[in-house]
Amino acid sequence: MEAAVHPPGWTGVASGPRERPHLRQGALDARPAPHYGLVVPYSGPMLPPGYRSRPAGTDDVDAIHALVAECERAVDGRVQTDAGSVAAVFARPGLTPNSDTVLVRDRSGRSAAWAWVDRRSEVDVHPDHRGRGLGAALLDWVGERALRAGSEGIVQTVPDSDAGAVALVRSRGYIPLVTAWLLEFTMPDEFLVPEAPPGIVVRPLRAGDEPATHLLVQDAFDGWQERRQSYAEWAKHTVERATFAPALSPLAFHDGQLVGAALSLEVPESDEGYIEQLAVRRDQRGHGIARHLLRYAFRAFHQAGRHTCTLWTHSDTGALDLYLRVGMTVRHSSTVFRKELL
């Protein structure tokens, strides 16, 4: 697509008919399993004149982040992604940068676009280079790479406000799958957080809590995510990111056992906070733990000087009503489109 094409992450809450943290967010449905990670010669996209491409690597993280940030500013008026989310792409266990990523530069050597594919995928084109065919070229490249890897289908998540990107994916045979929402909670004034549910003790995440939190999140999302993440992969997306905020990430305990977690990030270049993951153990759902963790995190962000908190969810999760009940509102929406490849 011609701008940022997916939300930074889905928030996964486990209470009621719950969600996958990254369900279909650029997911590639693979039966049989796709053959990503194979070392193959680089095969780049067919680009318009004046552009050249090469595989991306970890040395490109800052440049890619700057590119994605400009895409987000153009579409949403603000930056949501941090460099850690870009770095986490290269930590995906099935991704081989030489064959599964592409970085496009213009004649002056400046980054104009990038894309990656590994069960999920992403395409971003700098606003200054829109309308020149880069989005179409990269969208075709992602589909071709997915097909070579054995994927039966591919999806892209496109902001509903980006009419050009929506038209592009539709022109390539993608059809709507689910709707995703970025929700926000504004806090002009500090507010009181009700007492925790009976028997629940809540405190911020501390050093040493990470392994148990990883296990909690993976167990909570087993019913929705396409695969369990190893600790190393999960940590790259959460606790090892430079923007991770442990003091703003409440954990819930029952009889000394971890039963809930809200993992928070600070949003760069803004006064906002972001909840990356929200999970409650299955046998503890329906008792108000998720709502309490949200409110606890909201207040912690306010006390840290951040007066807005955001998170992503989507229509497959059934979570929207929960977030609306705690006072969140929809800032904007995206649509997840899918294309059959086989």
CSV table of C-alpha atoms in Angstrom, one decimal:
chain,number,residue,atom,x,y,z
A,1,MET,CA,0.0,0.0,0.0
A,2,GLU,CA,1.0,3.6,-0.3
A,3,ALA,CA,1.3,4.4,3.4
A,4,ALA,CA,1.5,2.5,6.7
A,5,VAL,CA,-0.7,-0.5,6.2
A,6,HIS,CA,-1.2,-2.1,9.6
A,7,PRO,CA,-1.7,-1.2,13.3
A,8,PRO,CA,1.3,-1.5,15.5
A,9,GLY,CA,-0.2,-4.4,17.5
A,10,TRP,CA,-3.4,-6.0,18.7
A,11,THR,CA,-4.1,-5.9,22.3
A,12,GLY,CA,-5.0,-9.3,23.6
A,13,VAL,CA,-7.4,-9.5,26.6
A,14,ALA,CA,-8.5,-12.8,27.9
A,15,SER,CA,-12.0,-12.3,29.4
A,16,GLY,CA,-15.0,-13.4,27.4
A,17,PRO,CA,-14.7,-14.3,23.7
A,18,ARG,CA,-11.2,-13.0,23.6
A,19,GLU,CA,-8.6,-12.2,21.1
A,20,ARG,CA,-5.4,-13.0,19.5
A,21,PRO,CA,-2.7,-10.4,20.1
A,22,HIS,CA,-1.7,-10.3,16.4
A,23,LEU,CA,-4.5,-12.1,14.8
A,24,ARG,CA,-4.3,-11.8,11.0
A,25,GLN,CA,-2.3,-8.6,11.3
A,26,GLY,CA,-0.5,-9.2,8.0
A,27,ALA,CA,-0.9,-12.9,8.8
A,28,LEU,CA,-0.2,-15.4,6.1
A,29,ASP,CA,-2.5,-18.5,6.4
A,30,ALA,CA,-0.3,-21.4,5.6
A,31,ARG,CA,-1.4,-25.0,5.0
A,32,PRO,CA,1.1,-26.6,4.6
A,33,ALA,CA,3.5,-24.6,6.7
A,34,PRO,CA,5.2,-21.8,4.6
A,35,HIS,CA,8.8,-22.2,3.9
A,36,TYR,CA,10.0,-18.8,5.2
A,37,GLY,CA,13.5,-18.8,6.6
A,38,LEU,CA,15.0,-20.6,3.6
A,39,VAL,CA,18.2,-18.9,2.4
A,40,VAL,CA,17.5,-18.1,-1.3
A,41,PRO,CA,19.0,-15.5,-3.6
A,42,TYR,CA,17.5,-12.1,-3.3
A,43,SER,CA,14.7,-11.5,-5.7
A,44,GLY,CA,13.5,-7.9,-5.5
A,45,PRO,CA,10.3,-6.2,-6.8
A,46,MET,CA,9.9,-4.7,-10.2
A,47,LEU,CA,10.3,-1.0,-9.4
A,48,PRO,CA,9.4,2.2,-11.3
A,49,PRO,CA,12.4,4.0,-12.8
A,50,GLY,CA,14.6,5.9,-10.4
A,51,TYR,CA,14.4,3.4,-7.6
A,52,ARG,CA,16.6,0.5,-6.5
A,53,SER,CA,16.1,-2.1,-3.8
A,54,ARG,CA,18.1,-4.5,-1.6
A,55,PRO,CA,17.3,-6.6,1.4
A,56,ALA,CA,16.8,-4.8,4.7
A,57,GLY,CA,18.8,-5.6,7.9
A,58,THR,CA,19.2,-4.6,11.5
A,59,ASP,CA,21.5,-1.7,10.5
A,60,ASP,CA,18.5,-0.2,8.8
A,61,VAL,CA,16.2,-0.1,11.8
A,62,ASP,CA,16.5,3.6,12.4
A,63,ALA,CA,16.0,4.6,8.8
A,64,ILE,CA,13.0,2.2,8.5
A,65,HIS,CA,11.5,3.6,11.7
A,66,ALA,CA,11.8,7.2,10.3
A,67,LEU,CA,10.1,6.0,7.2
A,68,VAL,CA,7.2,4.4,9.1
A,69,ALA,CA,6.9,7.4,11.3
A,70,GLU,CA,6.4,9.6,8.3
A,71,CYS,CA,3.7,7.2,7.0
A,72,GLU,CA,1.9,7.4,10.3
A,73,ARG,CA,2.0,11.1,10.5
A,74,ALA,CA,0.6,11.4,7.0
A,75,VAL,CA,-2.3,9.0,7.8
A,76,ASP,CA,-3.0,9.6,11.5
A,77,GLY,CA,-1.3,12.9,12.3
A,78,ARG,CA,0.9,11.3,14.9
A,79,VAL,CA,3.5,8.6,15.4
A,80,GLN,CA,2.6,5.3,17.0
A,81,THR,CA,5.5,3.1,16.1
A,82,ASP,CA,8.9,3.0,17.8
A,83,ALA,CA,12.2,1.7,16.6
A,84,GLY,CA,11.8,-1.4,18.9
A,85,SER,CA,8.8,-2.6,16.9
A,86,VAL,CA,10.9,-2.4,13.7
A,87,ALA,CA,13.8,-4.3,15.3
A,88,ALA,CA,11.3,-7.0,16.5
A,89,VAL,CA,10.6,-7.8,12.8
A,90,PHE,CA,14.1,-9.0,12.3
A,91,ALA,CA,13.8,-11.2,15.4
A,92,ARG,CA,11.0,-13.2,14.0
A,93,PRO,CA,12.2,-16.9,14.0
A,94,GLY,CA,11.0,-17.6,10.4
A,95,LEU,CA,12.3,-14.5,8.7
A,96,THR,CA,15.4,-14.4,6.6
A,97,PRO,CA,16.2,-10.8,5.8
A,98,ASN,CA,17.9,-11.6,2.6
A,99,SER,CA,14.8,-13.1,1.0
A,100,ASP,CA,11.9,-11.9,3.1
A,101,THR,CA,12.5,-8.1,3.3
A,102,VAL,CA,13.1,-5.3,0.8
A,103,LEU,CA,14.2,-1.7,1.3
A,104,VAL,CA,13.7,0.7,-1.5
A,105,ARG,CA,15.8,3.9,-2.0
A,106,ASP,CA,15.5,6.7,-4.4
A,107,ARG,CA,18.3,8.2,-6.6
A,108,SER,CA,19.7,10.2,-3.7
A,109,GLY,CA,19.9,7.1,-1.5
A,110,ARG,CA,17.0,8.1,0.8
A,111,SER,CA,14.6,5.4,2.0
A,112,ALA,CA,11.4,5.5,0.0
A,113,ALA,CA,9.6,2.3,1.0
A,114,TRP,CA,10.1,-1.1,2.6
A,115,ALA,CA,8.3,-4.4,3.0
A,116,TRP,CA,8.6,-7.7,4.8
A,117,VAL,CA,6.8,-11.0,4.8
A,118,ASP,CA,6.9,-14.0,7.2
A,119,ARG,CA,3.4,-15.4,7.8
A,120,ARG,CA,2.5,-11.8,8.4
A,121,SER,CA,3.6,-8.9,6.2
A,122,GLU,CA,3.9,-5.2,6.0
A,123,VAL,CA,4.3,-2.6,3.2
A,124,ASP,CA,5.2,1.1,3.9
A,125,VAL,CA,5.7,3.8,1.3
A,126,HIS,CA,7.0,7.3,2.3
A,127,PRO,CA,4.4,10.0,1.7
A,128,ASP,CA,6.7,11.9,-0.7
A,129,HIS,CA,6.9,8.8,-2.9
A,130,ARG,CA,3.2,7.9,-3.1
A,131,GLY,CA,1.5,7.8,-6.5
A,132,ARG,CA,4.5,6.4,-8.3
A,133,GLY,CA,3.7,2.7,-8.3
A,134,LEU,CA,5.9,1.7,-5.3
A,135,GLY,CA,3.0,0.4,-3.2
A,136,ALA,CA,1.7,-1.7,-6.1
A,137,ALA,CA,5.2,-3.1,-6.8
A,138,LEU,CA,5.8,-4.1,-3.2
A,139,LEU,CA,2.3,-5.5,-2.7
A,140,ASP,CA,2.9,-7.7,-5.7
A,141,TRP,CA,6.3,-8.7,-4.4
A,142,VAL,CA,4.8,-9.7,-1.0
A,143,GLY,CA,2.2,-11.8,-2.7
A,144,GLU,CA,4.8,-13.5,-4.9
A,145,ARG,CA,7.1,-14.2,-2.0
A,146,ALA,CA,4.2,-15.6,0.1
A,147,LEU,CA,3.2,-17.9,-2.8
A,148,ARG,CA,6.7,-19.2,-3.3
A,149,ALA,CA,6.8,-20.0,0.4
A,150,GLY,CA,3.7,-22.1,0.1
A,151,SER,CA,1.1,-19.8,1.7
A,152,GLU,CA,-2.5,-20.2,0.6
A,153,GLY,CA,-3.5,-16.7,1.5
A,154,ILE,CA,-2.2,-13.3,2.5
A,155,VAL,CA,-3.7,-10.3,4.3
A,156,GLN,CA,-2.9,-6.6,4.6
A,157,THR,CA,-4.3,-4.2,7.1
A,158,VAL,CA,-5.2,-0.8,5.7
A,159,PRO,CA,-6.3,2.4,7.5
A,160,ASP,CA,-9.9,3.2,6.4
A,161,SER,CA,-8.9,6.8,6.0
A,162,ASP,CA,-6.3,6.0,3.4
A,163,ALA,CA,-8.5,5.8,0.3
A,164,GLY,CA,-5.6,5.2,-2.1
A,165,ALA,CA,-4.4,2.2,-0.1
A,166,VAL,CA,-7.9,0.7,0.2
A,167,ALA,CA,-8.4,1.1,-3.6
A,168,LEU,CA,-5.0,-0.5,-4.3
A,169,VAL,CA,-5.6,-3.7,-2.2
A,170,ARG,CA,-9.1,-4.1,-3.7
A,171,SER,CA,-7.6,-3.8,-7.2
A,172,ARG,CA,-5.3,-6.7,-6.4
A,173,GLY,CA,-8.2,-9.0,-5.4
A,174,TYR,CA,-8.2,-8.5,-1.6
A,175,ILE,CA,-11.5,-8.7,0.2
A,176,PRO,CA,-12.5,-7.3,3.6
A,177,LEU,CA,-11.9,-9.7,6.5
A,178,VAL,CA,-12.2,-7.9,9.9
A,179,THR,CA,-12.2,-4.4,11.2
A,180,ALA,CA,-9.6,-3.1,13.6
A,181,TRP,CA,-10.0,-0.1,15.9
A,182,LEU,CA,-7.4,2.1,17.7
A,183,LEU,CA,-9.1,3.1,20.9
A,184,GLU,CA,-8.1,5.9,23.3
A,185,PHE,CA,-8.7,6.9,26.9
A,186,THR,CA,-8.2,10.6,27.6
A,187,MET,CA,-7.4,11.7,31.2
A,188,PRO,CA,-7.5,15.5,31.6
A,189,ASP,CA,-7.7,14.9,35.4
A,190,GLU,CA,-6.4,12.2,37.7
A,191,PHE,CA,-9.1,9.7,38.6
A,192,LEU,CA,-9.6,7.1,41.4
A,193,VAL,CA,-9.3,3.5,40.6
A,194,PRO,CA,-11.8,1.2,42.3
A,195,GLU,CA,-10.6,-1.5,44.6
A,196,ALA,CA,-9.3,-4.7,42.9
A,197,PRO,CA,-11.7,-7.6,42.6
A,198,PRO,CA,-11.9,-9.8,45.8
A,199,GLY,CA,-8.7,-11.8,46.3
A,200,ILE,CA,-6.7,-9.9,43.6
A,201,VAL,CA,-3.5,-8.1,44.4
A,202,VAL,CA,-2.1,-5.7,41.8
A,203,ARG,CA,1.4,-4.3,41.5
A,204,PRO,CA,3.7,-3.1,38.7
A,205,LEU,CA,5.9,-5.6,36.9
A,206,ARG,CA,9.3,-6.1,38.5
A,207,ALA,CA,12.5,-7.6,37.3
A,208,GLY,CA,12.1,-11.4,37.3
A,209,ASP,CA,8.4,-11.3,36.5
A,210,GLU,CA,9.1,-11.6,32.7
A,211,PRO,CA,9.1,-15.4,32.3
A,212,ALA,CA,5.8,-15.9,34.2
A,213,THR,CA,4.3,-13.0,32.3
A,214,HIS,CA,5.3,-14.6,29.0
A,215,LEU,CA,3.7,-17.9,29.9
A,216,LEU,CA,0.5,-16.2,31.0
A,217,VAL,CA,0.2,-14.3,27.8
A,218,GLN,CA,0.9,-17.3,25.6
A,219,ASP,CA,-1.6,-19.4,27.5
A,220,ALA,CA,-4.2,-16.7,27.4
A,221,PHE,CA,-3.9,-16.3,23.6
A,222,ASP,CA,-3.6,-20.0,22.7
A,223,GLY,CA,-7.2,-20.0,21.4
A,224,TRP,CA,-6.6,-17.2,18.9
A,225,GLN,CA,-3.0,-16.7,17.9
A,226,GLU,CA,-1.6,-18.7,15.0
A,227,ARG,CA,1.3,-20.0,17.1
A,228,ARG,CA,2.9,-19.6,20.5
A,229,GLN,CA,5.9,-17.2,20.6
A,230,SER,CA,9.1,-18.2,22.2
A,231,TYR,CA,10.3,-16.1,25.1
A,232,ALA,CA,12.9,-14.4,23.0
A,233,GLU,CA,10.5,-13.4,20.2
A,234,TRP,CA,7.8,-12.2,22.7
A,235,ALA,CA,10.4,-10.2,24.7
A,236,LYS,CA,11.5,-8.4,21.5
A,237,HIS,CA,8.0,-7.1,21.1
A,238,THR,CA,7.4,-6.3,24.8
A,239,VAL,CA,9.8,-6.2,27.7
A,240,GLU,CA,13.0,-5.7,25.8
A,241,ARG,CA,11.8,-2.7,23.8
A,242,ALA,CA,13.3,0.6,24.7
A,243,THR,CA,9.8,2.0,25.2
A,244,PHE,CA,8.6,-0.7,27.5
A,245,ALA,CA,7.4,0.8,30.8
A,246,PRO,CA,7.5,-1.7,33.6
A,247,ALA,CA,6.3,0.8,36.2
A,248,LEU,CA,3.2,1.4,34.1
A,249,SER,CA,2.6,-2.4,33.5
A,250,PRO,CA,0.3,-3.8,36.2
A,251,LEU,CA,0.2,-7.5,37.1
A,252,ALA,CA,-2.6,-9.2,38.9
A,253,PHE,CA,-2.1,-12.0,41.4
A,254,HIS,CA,-4.5,-14.4,43.1
A,255,ASP,CA,-3.1,-16.5,46.0
A,256,GLY,CA,0.3,-15.5,44.9
A,257,GLN,CA,-0.1,-16.8,41.3
A,258,LEU,CA,0.0,-14.5,38.3
A,259,VAL,CA,-3.4,-14.3,36.7
A,260,GLY,CA,-3.4,-11.1,34.7
A,261,ALA,CA,-1.1,-8.6,33.0
A,262,ALA,CA,-1.3,-5.3,31.1
A,263,LEU,CA,2.0,-4.5,29.3
A,264,SER,CA,2.5,-0.9,28.5
A,265,LEU,CA,4.7,1.1,26.2
A,266,GLU,CA,5.5,4.8,26.0
A,267,VAL,CA,4.7,6.3,22.6
A,268,PRO,CA,7.6,8.3,21.1
A,269,GLU,CA,7.2,12.0,20.3
A,270,SER,CA,3.9,12.3,22.2
A,271,ASP,CA,2.4,12.5,25.6
A,272,GLU,CA,0.5,9.2,25.1
A,273,GLY,CA,0.9,5.7,26.4
A,274,TYR,CA,0.1,2.4,24.7
A,275,ILE,CA,-1.1,-0.9,26.1
A,276,GLU,CA,0.6,-3.6,23.9
A,277,GLN,CA,-0.9,-6.7,25.6
A,278,LEU,CA,-3.7,-7.3,28.1
A,279,ALA,CA,-4.2,-10.9,29.3
A,280,VAL,CA,-6.1,-12.7,32.0
A,281,ARG,CA,-5.8,-16.4,32.9
A,282,ARG,CA,-8.8,-18.4,31.6
A,283,ASP,CA,-10.0,-19.6,35.0
A,284,GLN,CA,-10.0,-16.0,36.3
A,285,ARG,CA,-12.0,-14.4,33.5
A,286,GLY,CA,-15.4,-12.7,34.1
A,287,HIS,CA,-14.4,-11.2,37.5
A,288,GLY,CA,-13.4,-7.7,36.4
A,289,ILE,CA,-9.6,-8.3,36.4
A,290,ALA,CA,-9.2,-6.9,32.8
A,291,ARG,CA,-11.2,-3.8,33.6
A,292,HIS,CA,-9.2,-3.2,36.8
A,293,LEU,CA,-5.8,-3.7,35.0
A,294,LEU,CA,-6.9,-1.2,32.4
A,295,ARG,CA,-7.9,1.5,34.9
A,296,TYR,CA,-4.7,0.8,36.9
A,297,ALA,CA,-2.6,1.4,33.8
A,298,PHE,CA,-4.6,4.5,32.8
A,299,ARG,CA,-3.9,6.1,36.2
A,300,ALA,CA,-0.3,5.1,36.1
A,301,PHE,CA,0.1,6.8,32.8
A,302,HIS,CA,-1.6,9.9,34.1
A,303,GLN,CA,0.7,10.1,37.1
A,304,ALA,CA,3.6,9.8,34.7
A,305,GLY,CA,2.4,12.8,32.8
A,306,ARG,CA,0.8,11.0,29.9
A,307,HIS,CA,-2.8,12.1,29.6
A,308,THR,CA,-4.0,9.7,26.8
A,309,CYS,CA,-3.7,5.9,26.6
A,310,THR,CA,-4.4,3.8,23.4
A,311,LEU,CA,-4.6,0.2,22.3
A,312,TRP,CA,-5.7,-1.8,19.2
A,313,THR,CA,-8.4,-4.4,19.0
A,314,HIS,CA,-10.4,-5.9,16.2
A,315,SER,CA,-13.8,-7.3,15.4
A,316,ASP,CA,-12.9,-11.0,15.7
A,317,THR,CA,-12.2,-10.5,19.4
A,318,GLY,CA,-15.5,-9.3,20.8
A,319,ALA,CA,-13.5,-7.0,23.0
A,320,LEU,CA,-14.8,-3.6,21.8
A,321,ASP,CA,-17.6,-3.5,24.3
A,322,LEU,CA,-15.2,-4.0,27.2
A,323,TYR,CA,-13.1,-1.1,26.1
A,324,LEU,CA,-16.1,1.1,25.6
A,325,ARG,CA,-17.4,0.3,29.0
A,326,VAL,CA,-14.3,1.5,30.7
A,327,GLY,CA,-14.6,4.8,28.9
A,328,MET,CA,-12.4,4.3,25.8
A,329,THR,CA,-13.5,5.8,22.4
A,330,VAL,CA,-12.6,4.9,18.9
A,331,ARG,CA,-9.9,7.2,17.4
A,332,HIS,CA,-9.8,5.6,14.0
A,333,SER,CA,-10.3,2.2,12.2
A,334,SER,CA,-8.6,-0.1,9.7
A,335,THR,CA,-9.8,-3.0,7.7
A,336,VAL,CA,-8.0,-6.3,7.4
A,337,PHE,CA,-8.1,-7.5,3.7
A,338,ARG,CA,-7.3,-11.0,2.6
A,339,LYS,CA,-6.3,-12.4,-0.8
A,340,GLU,CA,-6.4,-16.1,-1.7
A,341,LEU,CA,-3.1,-17.2,-3.4
A,342,LEU,CA,-3.9,-20.8,-4.3
